[in-house]
Amino acid sequence: PNAADTALFSIKSDHTPKELEKIDKPIVIYTGHTDWRMDLDLMIEVIQKSSELQFLFVGPVSLPEERLSQLESFQNVLFVGTKHLKELPAYLYSSACAIIPYKRNELTRSIYPLKINEYLATGIPVVATPFSPDITQFADIISLADTAEDFRNHILASIRENTDEKGKMRRQRAAQNTWPERAKQFWELIETQGKTN
């Protein structure tokens, strides 16, 4: 499974990025490439019905012009472009919830998104579609939603019901998914195999 540099994301940033300083709504963040993986129909419906939320997209965009224009037409959508990895924690700590709204198909079924552990390392709530077996392994610590209505409801509930204790549990889960931890698991597998052969 994938892992992340959770140490970078576990250090709380008190810096508010300039683009976010005047936003007075809870921010729902997506980091990474906005591309073919994203369920745009779901996202557009969620955004349309969520004027009380600000949707923030951090990262490169590879969408057909028509679809990008659709997203950009909403007043509660902000694209800030690609940022250096070291800048991402400030955007995440300024947000109330993180999302992974991927389509469910044969291609996304094989995805273990690096961002899940980056999100969890900050302690903020996460809402995702159940697009792969890997993401559903986090069902005890994140919210999974199939439909736009459920996705929106889970975002609102996750923000409303968030606590310091829940944030601590998310950070603890992320700490199990670091690259050193993966290396340790790798060597344990090799040792186990060696004993059975």
Short mmCIF file of C-alpha atoms in Angstrom, two decimals, residues 34 40 44 57 61-74 77 79:
data_model
loop_
_atom_site.label_atom_id
_atom_site.label_comp_id
_atom_site.label_asym_id
_atom_site.label_seq_id
_atom_site.Cartn_x
_atom_site.Cartn_y
_atom_site.Cartn_z
CA THR A 34 -8.21 17.43 -10.80
CA LEU A 40 -17.54 15.72 -11.77
CA ILE A 44 -21.16 19.76 -9.40
CA PHE A 57 -8.93 22.83 -5.30
CA VAL A 61 -6.12 20.70 -13.53
CA SER A 62 -6.58 18.55 -16.63
CA LEU A 63 -10.26 18.83 -17.51
CA PRO A 64 -12.06 19.60 -20.76
CA GLU A 65 -12.56 23.37 -20.98
CA GLU A 66 -16.34 23.03 -20.79
CA ARG A 67 -16.20 21.02 -17.56
CA LEU A 68 -13.64 23.33 -15.97
CA SER A 69 -15.81 26.35 -16.87
CA GLN A 70 -18.74 24.64 -15.14
CA LEU A 71 -16.79 24.35 -11.91
CA GLU A 72 -15.30 27.84 -12.15
CA SER A 73 -18.76 29.35 -12.62
CA PHE A 74 -19.71 28.68 -9.00
CA VAL A 77 -15.30 27.28 -5.88
CA PHE A 79 -8.75 26.96 -7.81
#
